Amino acid sequence: MRAEALKGHLDGLLLATLEDGPLHGYAVKEALREVTGGRIDLPTGTVYPALHRLEGAGLISGAWGVANGRRRRTYRLTEAGHAALSGERAGWQEFATAVTFALKARPWPATP
Amino acid sequence: MRAEALKGHLDGLLLATLEDGPLHGYAVKEALREVTGGRIDLPTGTVYPALHRLEGAGLISGAWGVANGRRRRTYRLTEAGHAALSGERAGWQEFATAVTFALKARPWPATP
DNA sequence: CCTCATAGGTAGTAACGCTATATCGGGCCT
DNA sequence: AGGCCCGATATAGCGTTACTACCTATGAGG
């Protein structure tokens, strides 16, 4: 998949992955890769800054913990994060429908 | 629609709009707006640089003409542009399917 | 011991689309 | 005639975004 294709949609994917429960950064990356059958395989250099950004925006909250003697930063969705995810989903639907249609180059169906 | 959502998918939309026949820049913008019922309404400052970029990449070719005493640059798809459009369509399908699925947070269907 | 997978992170970069602004011709209104 | 809006083209500068390339560290397996 083209690398730059994600632009503007990454946040929603990360939020959706965290919706089912808290995960640490690497687990988010792995979950997304598995759920999409390898189609979306984000480099770690994309995931961690994005999570920091989302945390800074208050959409997720991270906490340091320890598992197997290793420190891990586990993130969970905040209230604002849940709301943002809804918005991302709606926005994606609208966007995807519009692009799919435009790529077909047919007139938009009448909505009376 | 969120402004930055387009990133990475603009080229395909422009190429698709030019598929039905040559158009000048402003007409591309208008056609895209009408075909999507106003959902994709690109600012001219987005359209013109993008067309220049596509021309530089050899995907479209532009020619100056005159209509109503005014100079207009009309673009048409090149061979490479037709090929690129096919690629963009396939890429979009793949991408849209993956994102739609990931946003639902369900396991990817088995593909045996 | 060394490598690999796991895990977290930063710096720097390039691309992309946006805002803002400028220009020009023609038509419309006063 | 003068002023204004619309159609049409264009550029400069900006902020965001995701990427590549690195760095650090630990536990497991060869």
mmCIF file of C-alpha atoms (C1' of nucleotides) in Angstrom:
data_model
loop_
_atom_site.group_PDB
_atom_site.id
_atom_site.type_symbol
_atom_site.label_atom_id
_atom_site.label_comp_id
_atom_site.label_asym_id
_atom_site.label_seq_id
_atom_site.Cartn_x
_atom_site.Cartn_y
_atom_site.Cartn_z
ATOM 1 C CA MET A 1 0.000 0.000 0.000
ATOM 2 C CA ARG A 2 1.332 3.438 -0.865
ATOM 3 C CA ALA A 3 2.966 4.915 2.169
ATOM 4 C CA GLU A 4 1.565 8.412 2.025
ATOM 5 C CA ALA A 5 -1.977 7.166 1.510
ATOM 6 C CA LEU A 6 -2.643 7.181 5.235
ATOM 7 C CA LYS A 7 -2.318 10.915 5.642
ATOM 8 C CA GLY A 8 -5.176 12.302 7.627
ATOM 9 C CA HIS A 9 -6.653 8.930 8.574
ATOM 10 C CA LEU A 10 -4.041 7.538 10.914
ATOM 11 C CA ASP A 11 -5.567 8.952 14.081
ATOM 12 C CA GLY A 12 -8.879 7.207 13.519
ATOM 13 C CA LEU A 13 -7.175 3.878 12.984
ATOM 14 C CA LEU A 14 -5.191 4.191 16.199
ATOM 15 C CA LEU A 15 -8.245 5.269 18.173
ATOM 16 C CA ALA A 16 -10.288 2.386 16.780
ATOM 17 C CA THR A 17 -7.577 -0.074 17.738
ATOM 18 C CA LEU A 18 -7.633 1.214 21.300
ATOM 19 C CA GLU A 19 -11.408 1.050 21.483
ATOM 20 C CA ASP A 20 -11.505 -2.609 22.557
ATOM 21 C CA GLY A 21 -9.206 -1.996 25.495
ATOM 22 C CA PRO A 22 -5.904 -0.465 26.595
ATOM 23 C CA LEU A 23 -2.767 -1.445 24.673
ATOM 24 C CA HIS A 24 0.852 -0.398 24.646
ATOM 25 C CA GLY A 25 2.329 1.170 21.539
ATOM 26 C CA TYR A 26 3.859 -1.866 19.963
ATOM 27 C CA ALA A 27 0.693 -3.865 20.552
ATOM 28 C CA VAL A 28 -1.310 -1.207 18.727
ATOM 29 C CA LYS A 29 0.934 -1.572 15.713
ATOM 30 C CA GLU A 30 0.658 -5.374 15.804
ATOM 31 C CA ALA A 31 -3.108 -5.353 16.305
ATOM 32 C CA LEU A 32 -3.574 -3.069 13.332
ATOM 33 C CA ARG A 33 -1.348 -5.228 11.194
ATOM 34 C CA GLU A 34 -3.169 -8.415 12.101
ATOM 35 C CA VAL A 35 -6.658 -6.999 11.800
ATOM 36 C CA THR A 36 -5.913 -5.838 8.259
ATOM 37 C CA GLY A 37 -4.073 -8.968 7.206
ATOM 38 C CA GLY A 38 -0.797 -7.086 6.909
ATOM 39 C CA ARG A 39 -2.228 -4.392 4.654
ATOM 40 C CA ILE A 40 -1.643 -1.668 7.215
ATOM 41 C CA ASP A 41 1.777 -2.257 8.755
ATOM 42 C CA LEU A 42 2.934 0.956 10.361
ATOM 43 C CA PRO A 43 6.607 1.604 11.113
ATOM 44 C CA THR A 44 7.244 2.250 14.797
ATOM 45 C CA GLY A 45 8.542 5.682 13.869
ATOM 46 C CA THR A 46 5.016 6.456 12.771
ATOM 47 C CA VAL A 47 3.159 4.890 15.681
ATOM 48 C CA TYR A 48 4.943 6.392 18.669
ATOM 49 C CA PRO A 49 4.899 10.032 17.585
ATOM 50 C CA ALA A 50 1.251 9.634 16.599
ATOM 51 C CA LEU A 51 0.365 8.259 20.022
ATOM 52 C CA HIS A 52 2.216 11.129 21.667
ATOM 53 C CA ARG A 53 0.273 13.514 19.498
ATOM 54 C CA LEU A 54 -3.033 11.892 20.427
ATOM 55 C CA GLU A 55 -2.076 11.979 24.074
ATOM 56 C CA GLY A 56 -1.190 15.637 23.811
ATOM 57 C CA ALA A 57 -4.584 16.243 22.269
ATOM 58 C CA GLY A 58 -6.237 14.479 25.190
ATOM 59 C CA LEU A 59 -7.788 11.741 23.063
ATOM 60 C CA ILE A 60 -5.865 8.963 24.773
ATOM 61 C CA SER A 61 -4.084 8.789 28.105
ATOM 62 C CA GLY A 62 -0.911 6.839 28.701
ATOM 63 C CA ALA A 63 0.487 5.357 31.882
ATOM 64 C CA TRP A 64 3.819 3.720 32.552
ATOM 65 C CA GLY A 65 3.626 0.189 33.832
ATOM 66 C CA VAL A 66 5.911 -2.782 34.163
ATOM 67 C CA ALA A 67 5.439 -6.190 32.541
ATOM 68 C CA ASN A 68 8.105 -8.909 32.518
ATOM 69 C CA GLY A 69 10.503 -6.453 34.112
ATOM 70 C CA ARG A 70 10.102 -4.066 31.192
ATOM 71 C CA ARG A 71 8.582 -0.645 31.277
ATOM 72 C CA ARG A 72 5.637 -0.189 29.010
ATOM 73 C CA ARG A 73 3.446 2.762 28.243
ATOM 74 C CA THR A 74 -0.148 1.639 28.023
ATOM 75 C CA TYR A 75 -2.737 3.842 26.396
ATOM 76 C CA ARG A 76 -6.484 3.921 26.786
ATOM 77 C CA LEU A 77 -9.186 5.991 25.123
ATOM 78 C CA THR A 78 -10.427 9.019 27.006
ATOM 79 C CA GLU A 79 -13.962 10.369 26.846
ATOM 80 C CA ALA A 80 -12.795 12.853 24.243
ATOM 81 C CA GLY A 81 -11.138 9.980 22.413
ATOM 82 C CA HIS A 82 -14.391 8.058 22.142
ATOM 83 C CA ALA A 83 -16.104 11.143 20.809
ATOM 84 C CA ALA A 84 -13.283 11.790 18.348
ATOM 85 C CA LEU A 85 -13.486 8.199 17.139
ATOM 86 C CA SER A 86 -17.164 8.630 16.325
ATOM 87 C CA GLY A 87 -16.292 11.731 14.380
ATOM 88 C CA GLU A 88 -13.474 9.962 12.562
ATOM 89 C CA ARG A 89 -15.786 7.117 11.597
ATOM 90 C CA ALA A 90 -18.449 9.452 10.270
ATOM 91 C CA GLY A 91 -15.841 11.517 8.464
ATOM 92 C CA TRP A 92 -14.301 8.448 6.927
ATOM 93 C CA GLN A 93 -17.660 7.202 5.670
ATOM 94 C CA GLU A 94 -18.405 10.521 4.040
ATOM 95 C CA PHE A 95 -14.942 10.795 2.582
ATOM 96 C CA ALA A 96 -14.755 7.219 1.306
ATOM 97 C CA THR A 97 -18.147 7.436 -0.338
ATOM 98 C CA ALA A 98 -17.285 10.687 -2.068
ATOM 99 C CA VAL A 99 -13.919 9.470 -3.336
ATOM 100 C CA THR A 100 -15.250 6.118 -4.484
ATOM 101 C CA PHE A 101 -17.919 7.911 -6.426
ATOM 102 C CA ALA A 102 -15.624 10.519 -7.901
ATOM 103 C CA LEU A 103 -13.222 7.827 -9.064
ATOM 104 C CA LYS A 104 -16.100 6.285 -10.979
ATOM 105 C CA ALA A 105 -16.732 9.647 -12.629
ATOM 106 C CA ARG A 106 -20.485 9.348 -12.533
ATOM 107 C CA PRO A 107 -22.951 12.025 -11.449
ATOM 108 C CA TRP A 108 -23.905 12.038 -7.797
ATOM 109 C CA PRO A 109 -27.289 10.409 -7.142
ATOM 110 C CA ALA A 110 -30.157 12.797 -6.556
ATOM 111 C CA THR A 111 -31.098 13.196 -2.896
ATOM 112 C CA PRO A 112 -34.636 14.608 -2.879
ATOM 113 C CA MET B 1 -15.278 17.281 5.079
ATOM 114 C CA ARG B 2 -12.025 17.578 6.984
ATOM 115 C CA ALA B 3 -9.565 19.529 4.921
ATOM 116 C CA GLU B 4 -6.517 17.360 5.347
ATOM 117 C CA ALA B 5 -8.419 14.144 4.627
ATOM 118 C CA LEU B 6 -7.542 14.272 0.952
ATOM 119 C CA LYS B 7 -3.824 13.851 1.398
ATOM 120 C CA GLY B 8 -2.471 11.210 -0.883
ATOM 121 C CA HIS B 9 -5.661 10.718 -2.861
ATOM 122 C CA LEU B 10 -5.970 13.994 -4.719
ATOM 123 C CA ASP B 11 -4.091 12.863 -7.803
ATOM 124 C CA GLY B 12 -6.486 10.009 -8.501
ATOM 125 C CA LEU B 13 -9.481 12.308 -8.237
ATOM 126 C CA LEU B 14 -8.001 14.781 -10.694
ATOM 127 C CA LEU B 15 -7.013 12.063 -13.135
ATOM 128 C CA ALA B 16 -10.477 10.510 -12.942
ATOM 129 C CA THR B 17 -12.068 13.873 -13.649
ATOM 130 C CA LEU B 18 -9.934 14.250 -16.759
ATOM 131 C CA GLU B 19 -10.731 10.766 -17.950
ATOM 132 C CA ASP B 20 -13.923 11.762 -19.747
ATOM 133 C CA GLY B 21 -12.196 14.438 -21.778
ATOM 134 C CA PRO B 22 -9.855 17.420 -21.624
ATOM 135 C CA LEU B 23 -10.693 20.218 -19.204
ATOM 136 C CA HIS B 24 -9.063 23.390 -18.002
ATOM 137 C CA GLY B 25 -8.124 23.783 -14.348
ATOM 138 C CA TYR B 26 -11.159 25.614 -13.110
ATOM 139 C CA ALA B 27 -13.453 23.205 -14.934
ATOM 140 C CA VAL B 28 -11.759 20.286 -13.174
ATOM 141 C CA LYS B 29 -12.500 21.845 -9.819
ATOM 142 C CA GLU B 30 -16.120 22.523 -10.794
ATOM 143 C CA ALA B 31 -16.656 19.053 -12.244
ATOM 144 C CA LEU B 32 -15.333 17.439 -9.089
ATOM 145 C CA ARG B 33 -17.539 19.618 -6.944
ATOM 146 C CA GLU B 34 -20.652 18.845 -8.959
ATOM 147 C CA VAL B 35 -20.018 15.134 -9.275
ATOM 148 C CA THR B 36 -19.706 14.801 -5.508
ATOM 149 C CA GLY B 37 -22.619 17.068 -4.681
ATOM 150 C CA GLY B 38 -20.321 19.666 -3.166
ATOM 151 C CA ARG B 39 -18.609 17.195 -0.834
ATOM 152 C CA ILE B 40 -15.261 17.654 -2.533
ATOM 153 C CA ASP B 41 -14.804 21.352 -3.209
ATOM 154 C CA LEU B 42 -11.123 22.019 -3.739
ATOM 155 C CA PRO B 43 -9.649 25.487 -3.339
ATOM 156 C CA THR B 44 -7.987 26.723 -6.513
ATOM 157 C CA GLY B 45 -4.726 26.949 -4.611
ATOM 158 C CA THR B 46 -4.916 23.185 -4.333
ATOM 159 C CA VAL B 47 -5.988 22.408 -7.891
ATOM 160 C CA TYR B 48 -3.440 24.365 -9.899
ATOM 161 C CA PRO B 49 -0.287 23.229 -8.133
ATOM 162 C CA ALA B 50 -1.590 19.665 -8.257
ATOM 163 C CA LEU B 51 -2.160 19.892 -11.999
ATOM 164 C CA HIS B 52 1.331 21.298 -12.461
ATOM 165 C CA ARG B 53 2.678 18.434 -10.425
ATOM 166 C CA LEU B 54 0.799 15.883 -12.501
ATOM 167 C CA GLU B 55 2.004 17.538 -15.680
ATOM 168 C CA GLY B 56 5.562 17.453 -14.422
ATOM 169 C CA ALA B 57 5.111 13.759 -13.741
ATOM 170 C CA GLY B 58 3.918 13.219 -17.295
ATOM 171 C CA LEU B 59 0.492 11.974 -16.273
ATOM 172 C CA ILE B 60 -1.347 14.813 -17.963
ATOM 173 C CA SER B 61 -0.337 17.229 -20.680
ATOM 174 C CA GLY B 62 -1.454 20.820 -20.824
ATOM 175 C CA ALA B 63 -1.779 23.155 -23.748
ATOM 176 C CA TRP B 64 -2.554 26.841 -23.856
ATOM 177 C CA GLY B 65 -5.632 27.772 -25.793
ATOM 178 C CA VAL B 66 -7.900 30.752 -26.135
ATOM 179 C CA ALA B 67 -11.602 30.862 -25.348
ATOM 180 C CA ASN B 68 -13.606 34.112 -25.256
ATOM 181 C CA GLY B 69 -10.406 36.046 -25.736
ATOM 182 C CA ARG B 70 -8.886 34.497 -22.616
ATOM 183 C CA ARG B 71 -5.975 32.139 -22.354
ATOM 184 C CA ARG B 72 -6.767 28.809 -20.805
ATOM 185 C CA ARG B 73 -4.599 25.833 -20.087
ATOM 186 C CA THR B 74 -6.410 22.665 -21.057
ATOM 187 C CA TYR B 75 -5.225 19.327 -19.750
ATOM 188 C CA ARG B 76 -5.710 15.835 -21.076
ATOM 189 C CA LEU B 77 -4.684 12.437 -19.769
ATOM 190 C CA THR B 78 -1.548 10.930 -21.246
ATOM 191 C CA GLU B 79 -0.957 7.216 -21.732
ATOM 192 C CA ALA B 80 0.937 7.183 -18.471
ATOM 193 C CA GLY B 81 -1.948 9.063 -16.889
ATOM 194 C CA HIS B 82 -4.448 6.383 -17.892
ATOM 195 C CA ALA B 83 -2.176 3.741 -16.434
ATOM 196 C CA ALA B 84 -1.674 5.755 -13.253
ATOM 197 C CA LEU B 85 -5.432 6.162 -12.901
ATOM 198 C CA SER B 86 -5.883 2.405 -12.979
ATOM 199 C CA GLY B 87 -3.279 2.106 -10.286
ATOM 200 C CA GLU B 88 -4.907 4.820 -8.209
ATOM 201 C CA ARG B 89 -8.273 3.090 -8.469
ATOM 202 C CA ALA B 90 -6.859 -0.251 -7.396
ATOM 203 C CA GLY B 91 -4.864 1.397 -4.617
ATOM 204 C CA TRP B 92 -7.902 3.249 -3.395
ATOM 205 C CA GLN B 93 -9.992 0.079 -3.300
ATOM 206 C CA GLU B 94 -7.366 -1.702 -1.259
ATOM 207 C CA PHE B 95 -6.861 1.231 1.051
ATOM 208 C CA ALA B 96 -10.546 1.971 1.567
ATOM 209 C CA THR B 97 -11.341 -1.651 2.316
ATOM 210 C CA ALA B 98 -8.533 -1.908 4.832
ATOM 211 C CA VAL B 99 -9.422 1.318 6.618
ATOM 212 C CA THR B 100 -13.134 0.578 6.678
ATOM 213 C CA PHE B 101 -12.388 -2.769 8.215
ATOM 214 C CA ALA B 102 -9.881 -1.486 10.732
ATOM 215 C CA LEU B 103 -12.316 1.193 11.868
ATOM 216 C CA LYS B 104 -14.802 -1.574 12.613
ATOM 217 C CA ALA B 105 -12.131 -3.332 14.701
ATOM 218 C CA ARG B 106 -13.080 -6.798 13.557
ATOM 219 C CA PRO B 107 -10.684 -9.544 12.458
ATOM 220 C CA TRP B 108 -9.854 -9.646 8.781
ATOM 221 C CA PRO B 109 -11.835 -12.302 6.877
ATOM 222 C CA ALA B 110 -9.941 -15.469 6.031
ATOM 223 C CA THR B 111 -8.695 -15.560 2.438
ATOM 224 C CA PRO B 112 -7.966 -19.233 1.665
ATOM 225 C "C1'" DC C 1 27.986 -14.837 22.791
ATOM 226 C "C1'" DC C 2 25.285 -13.044 19.407
ATOM 227 C "C1'" DT C 3 21.239 -12.279 17.089
ATOM 228 C "C1'" DC C 4 16.450 -11.683 16.812
ATOM 229 C "C1'" DA C 5 11.959 -10.080 18.287
ATOM 230 C "C1'" DT C 6 9.916 -7.035 21.376
ATOM 231 C "C1'" DA C 7 9.491 -2.317 23.009
ATOM 232 C "C1'" DG C 8 10.049 2.661 23.179
ATOM 233 C "C1'" DG C 9 11.917 6.731 21.385
ATOM 234 C "C1'" DT C 10 14.010 10.973 18.621
ATOM 235 C "C1'" DA C 11 15.817 13.760 14.681
ATOM 236 C "C1'" DG C 12 15.394 15.121 10.355
ATOM 237 C "C1'" DT C 13 13.077 15.205 6.017
ATOM 238 C "C1'" DA C 14 9.936 15.454 2.156
ATOM 239 C "C1'" DA C 15 5.498 15.712 0.519
ATOM 240 C "C1'" DC C 16 1.174 17.502 0.565
ATOM 241 C "C1'" DG C 17 -2.685 20.469 0.675
ATOM 242 C "C1'" DC C 18 -4.167 24.801 2.668
ATOM 243 C "C1'" DT C 19 -4.536 29.964 3.281
ATOM 244 C "C1'" DA C 20 -3.679 34.162 1.480
ATOM 245 C "C1'" DT C 21 -2.759 36.962 -2.140
ATOM 246 C "C1'" DA C 22 -2.235 38.734 -6.914
ATOM 247 C "C1'" DT C 23 -3.524 39.268 -11.638
ATOM 248 C "C1'" DC C 24 -6.587 39.628 -15.723
ATOM 249 C "C1'" DG C 25 -10.857 39.779 -18.741
ATOM 250 C "C1'" DG C 26 -15.740 40.099 -19.210
ATOM 251 C "C1'" DG C 27 -20.359 41.095 -17.694
ATOM 252 C "C1'" DC C 28 -23.479 43.561 -14.698
ATOM 253 C "C1'" DC C 29 -25.221 47.337 -12.007
ATOM 254 C "C1'" DT C 30 -25.619 52.073 -10.851
ATOM 255 C "C1'" DA D 1 -17.926 55.687 -17.025
ATOM 256 C "C1'" DG D 2 -16.730 53.630 -12.904
ATOM 257 C "C1'" DG D 3 -16.965 50.042 -9.608
ATOM 258 C "C1'" DC D 4 -17.736 45.350 -8.512
ATOM 259 C "C1'" DC D 5 -18.260 40.449 -8.836
ATOM 260 C "C1'" DC D 6 -17.258 36.155 -11.176
ATOM 261 C "C1'" DG D 7 -14.462 33.149 -13.858
ATOM 262 C "C1'" DA D 8 -9.743 31.750 -14.420
ATOM 263 C "C1'" DT D 9 -4.788 31.160 -13.542
ATOM 264 C "C1'" DA D 10 -1.052 31.408 -10.605
ATOM 265 C "C1'" DT D 11 2.484 31.728 -6.675
ATOM 266 C "C1'" DA D 12 4.419 32.181 -1.894
ATOM 267 C "C1'" DG D 13 4.482 30.652 2.520
ATOM 268 C "C1'" DC D 14 2.821 27.687 6.052
ATOM 269 C "C1'" DG D 15 1.517 23.821 9.125
ATOM 270 C "C1'" DT D 16 0.621 19.104 9.380
ATOM 271 C "C1'" DT D 17 1.755 14.604 8.565
ATOM 272 C "C1'" DA D 18 3.958 10.343 8.084
ATOM 273 C "C1'" DC D 19 8.234 8.559 6.647
ATOM 274 C "C1'" DT D 20 13.247 7.001 6.937
ATOM 275 C "C1'" DA D 21 16.985 6.397 9.672
ATOM 276 C "C1'" DC D 22 18.798 5.958 13.711
ATOM 277 C "C1'" DC D 23 19.355 4.982 18.977
ATOM 278 C "C1'" DT D 24 18.456 2.469 23.370
ATOM 279 C "C1'" DA D 25 17.201 -1.631 26.013
ATOM 280 C "C1'" DT D 26 15.604 -6.367 27.496
ATOM 281 C "C1'" DG D 27 14.450 -11.353 27.185
ATOM 282 C "C1'" DA D 28 14.640 -15.596 24.403
ATOM 283 C "C1'" DG D 29 16.837 -18.857 21.381
ATOM 284 C "C1'" DG D 30 20.560 -20.426 18.517
#
